[in-house]
Amino acid sequence: MKSALTWDVLAKCSTTKARAAVLTLPHGPVNAPVFMPVGTQGTLKGITPEQIEGLGCQIMLNNTYHLGLRPGQELLDQCGGAHVFQGWNRNLLTDSGGFQMVSLLKLAEITEDGVQFESPHDGSLMLLTPEHSMSLQNSIGADIMMQLDDVVSSLTTGPRVEEAMWRSIRWLDRCIKAHKKPETQNLFAIIQGGLDPNLRKVCIDEMVKRDTPGYAIGGLSGGEEKDKFWRVVSQCTDLMPRNKPIYCMGVGYAEDLVVCVALGVDMFDCVFPTRTARFGNALTSKGTLSLRQAKFKDDFRPIEEGCDCIACKSYTRAYLYTVVTKETVGCHLISIHNTAYQLRLMRQIRESVIEDRFPQFIHKFFKDLFVEKSAYPEWAVNALKSVNVDLMGGEEASK
Amino acid sequence: MSPLTFSIIRQSTQLSAARRGTVVMTSSVSSSSSPLADNDATKKDKRVIETPGCFMYSVKGSVPHLTPDTLRLQGFGGVNVSIEQLLQDHQPTGLDKWPFTLSKFLNLQDLILLCDIREASSFTKVPFNSDRFVSMISNKGVRQLTLEDYLKVVRAYHPDIVGAFTDSISDTKEPGQKRVRKSVERSLKWLDQVLLERQGFDGLAQDREAEEKKKLKSRNKENQTPIVSETVASVSVSPVKRTTLPWTDVGLFAHVQGAQFEQERVRSAQETAKRTGVDGYIVDTNALPGSRDDILKMLKASMDHLPKDKPRLVYGMQAPEDVLRSIALGADLFDTTYPFLLTEDGKASLFSFGSVTAPSNTASIDSATASLQASSISSSANNRWINLWDDEHADKFVPIMEGCECYACKGGRHTRAYINHLLKAHEMLATVLLMSHNMHQYSKFFANIRQSIASGTFDQLSQQFCDQFGTEPERTGEIHEAQRIVEASLSKRNRLDSSGDASPVASDPAELEALKEARKAEKAQKAQEKKQRQMVNKKEKRSQKLKERELLEEQKMNDSKA
């Protein structure tokens, strides 16, 4: 199908499956691997668009489900889409609205037609079909839009997983057909199939035939065991075409990002950095600081030495302790810092891939974050071993 | 030498006492008496507030909703912070291990930082003050701040300007005359003591002597000679005027008291005016009872008796017409509570002062006014602000104010429709944008006033402003219908979620976990609040007892006099 993006791989890691690339979208270039902050309702938690740009963010997420309910399709059409609506001139990605269905299952009924659910605002019945999702996402105007998929929890087993996989393929066909603006908006397919390698393979084979501009690995990050999670990711990146961006949905913890890049993933999103900020938790390369704790009362260091975000440049931990979870400014500052942290991490990963020293970066990253090897998560050690990085054996062994 | 200079550029020659001036803060690090100021090298040498002008209202040094970068776009030269807000678990923040000044801690080195005692934005009732302490509210209930505590704080914080220790009556809005007289006297006595300390003299000596005498007297009665001799020895060792470290590079603003009694206001102003070393005056109208006219009359009583060559800071005169009337009485400095309160209500200001503004701006106000008049059902039926909670803005893809240069309006980047959406979506960017706009317009309002005083058109334009924009509608504190609906649906969602039902906000396990975390935090907070309440009650009981004892003592003294 038509594509409104270009995908230029700049460098490949000689040890792992990691790659550095430039993804050029209608609203400008995106350096991959990339973390995309989530601005659910057309705003990134109190951070102004100018501040987000200042952090070097090139692409942000909006949720179709939320924007469809408010401000609604009519207003989006009237003002010319979500970019204009929120004053954001860089790239946007929207989900299909389907992900919210996992949680709405008690209120929702999934049929071949689509997903029927009760509006949380007025209780009226709404039907989200692949056609409706496309229509909404066309109104939003995101640079990347996601197909409506039949999402089942990653903990589900049995025939329902296969049904969801096949239905997602059928819905992809309907989405492709209903997509009105393939010249300016890119539709990504979402690989389903739960934790079953056979189903994943079938799904990839079928969806690759549809030749969408990019692919996402869906149906994960739903509470499944991490050791199963990485195997699915790794299997998918092995089977997916290498000339297109690969997006792993809902991944955002620092160690997950590092591992998934090593497994060959290019794009990520997660609400975690901004959500945890609202509870006063600041992310650093040495772990999370819970700034509500009294031990920071007399700590006159910045959140993270060397961070150039406005929170670290302006304030000490002691000051932030006095405002987090009490003043909105405290929340804005930590959100800005956490977003800066995530974006910097991705930049560092990317640079190390370009300079072909990604394995060394991984070693240092884990050492900084977990200090002791005994504290390294086992799944991460296993996953990295599968791509020739031996965390336990030391740097030399990886080469 | 005071670090602060006030110069009047132009005094209104017409009916009003309005004046146009500048407050300049000069920090000369080399000659500074404080070792703290040395590590504050990033402080700008010369910082200015143009008057009439404002200190930005802050909570713990953060102007509500504005991060440091956005804050600098607002065009104000000063920030107001209070010791009360900086109390943490009863102790002023960082007092013991303070490695730098308050300005640096709050990242406000480029602005003039005024540190006052109590919260400036409103009247918050607390239990009474006494000869020894001033009551204020910390996160753990009522805290009593003594003069000694205050001096410690001033030395540690080393702000640019500090409000003198004062007895502002805050247990009632209508105190009796006797209490008011006491407040005036106490404040003068404390001011004298603060002035002594600022010069490096022992301002507390007289208090200690009085205390010792009292002790001696009571102990003599009980015949406890050994302890007496010990105390006497320690008293005789400490000299009456021990030289402490002076802090003359901190500007000092004196509070003028007098509550609702004109005679006391005049006395307080006259007596305070006699003290040398005071750099400016603070008149707090927040606690005054009566109508706006009554309050302005009380303000005038103070203003008329204050030295003309020093700046006057007025609290509680926030709405535009109150500001104008206060300026006409000779007020120079205000705070930005007004734009903050507008923002909290979801309102965006549209008023502007004088025709000195660019013609494009005036035209836009006219059109905004016209559009408001067209929609008669608007809940904000006035032309000084619009309420962005109103549904009518849902499809208005225009900036709040055409031609406005604030962060929100500039280049048409953010529209009324977007802010309406943000409010309804319960998103924090709403207040960021509203605050940016309201602060910017308030700053512009003052800039235009200054220009009008300089050009001699202030009185005329003030009248014009009042004709055009009427008076501020009473702030009822009632929340907008749309806001009520949003909040109700949010709490319903939370209820649904806590009863085990899936909720649309909790769409993934991480989110659920976060919700759980939030609820846990909420629970802990509630427990904390309960504890606080209990502590406050205890404290109140204790203070009640103290008060009774005080009264008894007073009575005794009166009896003995009689």
GROMACS .gro file of N, CA and C in nm, chain A residues 23-101:
model
  237
   23LEU      N    1   1.361   0.820   1.044
   23LEU     CA    2   1.226   0.798   0.993
   23LEU      C    3   1.171   0.934   0.954
   24THR      N    4   1.150   0.954   0.825
   24THR     CA    5   1.100   1.085   0.783
   24THR      C    6   0.950   1.078   0.759
   25LEU      N    7   0.878   1.159   0.838
   25LEU     CA    8   0.731   1.159   0.835
   25LEU      C    9   0.682   1.294   0.783
   26PRO      N   10   0.554   1.307   0.755
   26PRO     CA   11   0.502   1.434   0.702
   26PRO      C   12   0.536   1.557   0.788
   27HIS      N   13   0.550   1.542   0.921
   27HIS     CA   14   0.584   1.657   1.004
   27HIS      C   15   0.729   1.653   1.049
   28GLY      N   16   0.816   1.605   0.961
   28GLY     CA   17   0.959   1.614   0.991
   28GLY      C   18   1.026   1.482   1.025
   29PRO      N   19   1.157   1.487   1.041
   29PRO     CA   20   1.234   1.366   1.066
   29PRO      C   21   1.224   1.319   1.211
   30VAL      N   22   1.240   1.190   1.229
   30VAL     CA   23   1.243   1.130   1.363
   30VAL      C   24   1.366   1.041   1.371
   31ASN      N   25   1.449   1.067   1.468
   31ASN     CA   26   1.567   0.982   1.486
   31ASN      C   27   1.529   0.857   1.563
   32ALA      N   28   1.555   0.740   1.501
   32ALA     CA   29   1.522   0.613   1.565
   32ALA      C   30   1.652   0.542   1.604
   33PRO      N   31   1.651   0.463   1.711
   33PRO     CA   32   1.536   0.427   1.795
   33PRO      C   33   1.479   0.549   1.867
   34VAL      N   34   1.347   0.547   1.884
   34VAL     CA   35   1.280   0.663   1.941
   34VAL      C   36   1.182   0.622   2.051
   35PHE      N   37   1.179   0.704   2.157
   35PHE     CA   38   1.074   0.692   2.257
   35PHE      C   39   0.973   0.803   2.234
   36MET      N   40   0.846   0.767   2.228
   36MET     CA   41   0.741   0.867   2.203
   36MET      C   42   0.661   0.892   2.330
   37PRO      N   43   0.670   1.013   2.386
   37PRO     CA   44   0.589   1.043   2.506
   37PRO      C   45   0.441   1.041   2.471
   38VAL      N   46   0.357   1.010   2.570
   38VAL     CA   47   0.214   0.995   2.544
   38VAL      C   48   0.135   1.117   2.593
   39GLY      N   49   0.081   1.190   2.498
   39GLY     CA   50  -0.008   1.303   2.532
   39GLY      C   51  -0.150   1.260   2.504
   40THR      N   52  -0.204   1.181   2.595
   40THR     CA   53  -0.333   1.115   2.573
   40THR      C   54  -0.441   1.205   2.517
   41GLN      N   55  -0.466   1.317   2.584
   41GLN     CA   56  -0.580   1.400   2.547
   41GLN      C   57  -0.538   1.524   2.468
   42GLY      N   58  -0.431   1.510   2.390
   42GLY     CA   59  -0.386   1.624   2.310
   42GLY      C   60  -0.300   1.719   2.390
   43THR      N   61  -0.234   1.669   2.494
   43THR     CA   62  -0.143   1.751   2.575
   43THR      C   63  -0.059   1.658   2.659
   44LEU      N   64   0.068   1.696   2.673
   44LEU     CA   65   0.158   1.611   2.751
   44LEU      C   66   0.167   1.663   2.894
   45LYS      N   67   0.069   1.626   2.975
   45LYS     CA   68   0.068   1.648   3.119
   45LYS      C   69   0.132   1.780   3.167
   46GLY      N   70   0.075   1.890   3.122
   46GLY     CA   71   0.119   2.020   3.176
   46GLY      C   72   0.243   2.077   3.110
   47ILE      N   73   0.309   2.001   3.023
   47ILE     CA   74   0.427   2.052   2.954
   47ILE      C   75   0.380   2.126   2.829
   48THR      N   76   0.435   2.245   2.805
   48THR     CA   77   0.390   2.321   2.688
   48THR      C   78   0.456   2.263   2.563
   49PRO      N   79   0.389   2.277   2.447
   49PRO     CA   80   0.448   2.227   2.322
   49PRO      C   81   0.589   2.280   2.299
   50GLU      N   82   0.609   2.406   2.337
   50GLU     CA   83   0.742   2.466   2.319
   50GLU      C   84   0.845   2.392   2.404
   51GLN      N   85   0.807   2.359   2.526
   51GLN     CA   86   0.899   2.285   2.614
   51GLN      C   87   0.928   2.146   2.559
   52ILE      N   88   0.824   2.081   2.503
   52ILE     CA   89   0.845   1.947   2.448
   52ILE      C   90   0.941   1.954   2.330
   53GLU      N   91   0.922   2.054   2.245
   53GLU     CA   92   1.016   2.073   2.133
   53GLU      C   93   1.157   2.094   2.185
   54GLY      N   94   1.166   2.176   2.292
   54GLY     CA   95   1.297   2.207   2.351
   54GLY      C   96   1.369   2.083   2.402
   55LEU      N   97   1.291   1.979   2.436
   55LEU     CA   98   1.353   1.855   2.485
   55LEU      C   99   1.403   1.770   2.369
   56GLY      N  100   1.373   1.815   2.247
   56GLY     CA  101   1.418   1.742   2.130
   56GLY      C  102   1.320   1.634   2.086
   57CYS      N  103   1.198   1.642   2.138
   57CYS     CA  104   1.097   1.543   2.102
   57CYS      C  105   1.050   1.568   1.958
   58GLN      N  106   1.050   1.462   1.877
   58GLN     CA  107   1.011   1.476   1.736
   58GLN      C  108   0.878   1.411   1.705
   59ILE      N  109   0.832   1.328   1.798
   59ILE     CA  110   0.702   1.261   1.776
   59ILE      C  111   0.636   1.229   1.909
   60MET      N  112   0.506   1.253   1.913
   60MET     CA  113   0.431   1.235   2.037
   60MET      C  114   0.307   1.152   2.006
   61LEU      N  115   0.252   1.088   2.107
   61LEU     CA  116   0.131   1.008   2.088
   61LEU      C  117   0.006   1.083   2.133
   62ASN      N  118  -0.104   1.056   2.066
   62ASN     CA  119  -0.236   1.095   2.117
   62ASN      C  120  -0.322   0.970   2.116
   63ASN      N  121  -0.422   0.966   2.202
   63ASN     CA  122  -0.511   0.850   2.201
   63ASN      C  123  -0.640   0.881   2.126
   64THR      N  124  -0.667   0.798   2.026
   64THR     CA  125  -0.786   0.816   1.942
   64THR      C  126  -0.914   0.807   2.024
   65TYR      N  127  -0.915   0.710   2.114
   65TYR     CA  128  -1.033   0.688   2.198
   65TYR      C  129  -1.069   0.817   2.273
   66HIS      N  130  -0.969   0.880   2.335
   66HIS     CA  131  -0.995   1.000   2.414
   66HIS      C  132  -1.032   1.119   2.327
   67LEU      N  133  -0.955   1.140   2.219
   67LEU     CA  134  -0.985   1.255   2.133
   67LEU      C  135  -1.118   1.239   2.061
   68GLY      N  136  -1.156   1.113   2.037
   68GLY     CA  137  -1.284   1.088   1.971
   68GLY      C  138  -1.401   1.127   2.061
   69LEU      N  139  -1.382   1.105   2.190
   69LEU     CA  140  -1.487   1.143   2.285
   69LEU      C  141  -1.485   1.293   2.310
   70ARG      N  142  -1.364   1.350   2.317
   70ARG     CA  143  -1.349   1.491   2.348
   70ARG      C  144  -1.218   1.539   2.290
   71PRO      N  145  -1.213   1.638   2.206
   71PRO     CA  146  -1.320   1.728   2.165
   71PRO      C  147  -1.421   1.668   2.069
   72GLY      N  148  -1.392   1.549   2.011
   72GLY     CA  149  -1.485   1.486   1.918
   72GLY      C  150  -1.448   1.515   1.774
   73GLN      N  151  -1.498   1.425   1.686
   73GLN     CA  152  -1.458   1.431   1.545
   73GLN      C  153  -1.498   1.561   1.477
   74GLU      N  154  -1.616   1.609   1.510
   74GLU     CA  155  -1.669   1.727   1.441
   74GLU      C  156  -1.576   1.847   1.463
   75LEU      N  157  -1.535   1.868   1.589
   75LEU     CA  158  -1.448   1.982   1.619
   75LEU      C  159  -1.309   1.962   1.558
   76LEU      N  160  -1.263   1.838   1.557
   76LEU     CA  161  -1.132   1.812   1.497
   76LEU      C  162  -1.135   1.846   1.347
   77ASP      N  163  -1.245   1.806   1.281
   77ASP     CA  164  -1.259   1.839   1.138
   77ASP      C  165  -1.264   1.990   1.119
   78GLN      N  166  -1.336   2.054   1.209
   78GLN     CA  167  -1.356   2.198   1.198
   78GLN      C  168  -1.224   2.275   1.207
   79CYS      N  169  -1.136   2.232   1.298
   79CYS     CA  170  -1.013   2.309   1.318
   79CYS      C  171  -0.897   2.258   1.233
   80GLY      N  172  -0.916   2.142   1.169
   80GLY     CA  173  -0.810   2.094   1.079
   80GLY      C  174  -0.717   1.992   1.142
   81GLY      N  175  -0.766   1.922   1.245
   81GLY     CA  176  -0.689   1.811   1.299
   81GLY      C  177  -0.617   1.840   1.429
   82ALA      N  178  -0.557   1.734   1.483
   82ALA     CA  179  -0.500   1.741   1.619
   82ALA      C  180  -0.373   1.825   1.626
   83HIS      N  181  -0.296   1.829   1.517
   83HIS     CA  182  -0.173   1.912   1.521
   83HIS      C  183  -0.211   2.058   1.549
   84VAL      N  184  -0.303   2.108   1.470
   84VAL     CA  185  -0.347   2.248   1.485
   84VAL      C  186  -0.414   2.266   1.620
   85PHE      N  187  -0.499   2.171   1.655
   85PHE     CA  188  -0.578   2.181   1.778
   85PHE      C  189  -0.488   2.201   1.900
   86GLN      N  190  -0.377   2.126   1.907
   86GLN     CA  191  -0.292   2.135   2.026
   86GLN      C  192  -0.165   2.218   2.003
   87GLY      N  193  -0.155   2.283   1.887
   87GLY     CA  194  -0.040   2.370   1.863
   87GLY      C  195   0.091   2.294   1.856
   88TRP      N  196   0.088   2.176   1.795
   88TRP     CA  197   0.206   2.089   1.786
   88TRP      C  198   0.238   2.066   1.638
   89ASN      N  199   0.354   2.118   1.597
   89ASN     CA  200   0.384   2.112   1.454
   89ASN      C  201   0.474   1.996   1.415
   90ARG      N  202   0.509   1.914   1.515
   90ARG     CA  203   0.590   1.797   1.481
   90ARG      C  204   0.498   1.674   1.467
   91ASN      N  205   0.559   1.556   1.464
   91ASN     CA  206   0.479   1.437   1.430
   91ASN      C  207   0.390   1.387   1.544
   92LEU      N  208   0.282   1.323   1.501
   92LEU     CA  209   0.189   1.260   1.596
   92LEU      C  210   0.166   1.116   1.554
   93LEU      N  211   0.145   1.031   1.654
   93LEU     CA  212   0.102   0.894   1.628
   93LEU      C  213  -0.025   0.871   1.708
   94THR      N  214  -0.124   0.811   1.647
   94THR     CA  215  -0.244   0.777   1.724
   94THR      C  216  -0.265   0.627   1.726
   95ASP      N  217  -0.314   0.579   1.838
   95ASP     CA  218  -0.351   0.437   1.844
   95ASP      C  219  -0.489   0.424   1.780
   96SER      N  220  -0.543   0.303   1.779
   96SER     CA  221  -0.670   0.281   1.709
   96SER      C  222  -0.790   0.306   1.798
   97GLY      N  223  -0.766   0.315   1.926
   97GLY     CA  224  -0.879   0.319   2.019
   97GLY      C  225  -0.906   0.180   2.072
   98GLY      N  226  -0.847   0.078   2.011
   98GLY     CA  227  -0.874  -0.059   2.049
   98GLY      C  228  -0.810  -0.099   2.181
   99PHE      N  229  -0.696  -0.041   2.211
   99PHE     CA  230  -0.625  -0.080   2.332
   99PHE      C  231  -0.709  -0.056   2.456
  100GLN      N  232  -0.783   0.055   2.452
  100GLN     CA  233  -0.868   0.087   2.567
  100GLN      C  234  -0.974  -0.020   2.589
  101MET      N  235  -0.997  -0.101   2.483
  101MET     CA  236  -1.102  -0.203   2.492
  101MET      C  237  -1.066  -0.313   2.592
   0.00000   0.00000   0.00000
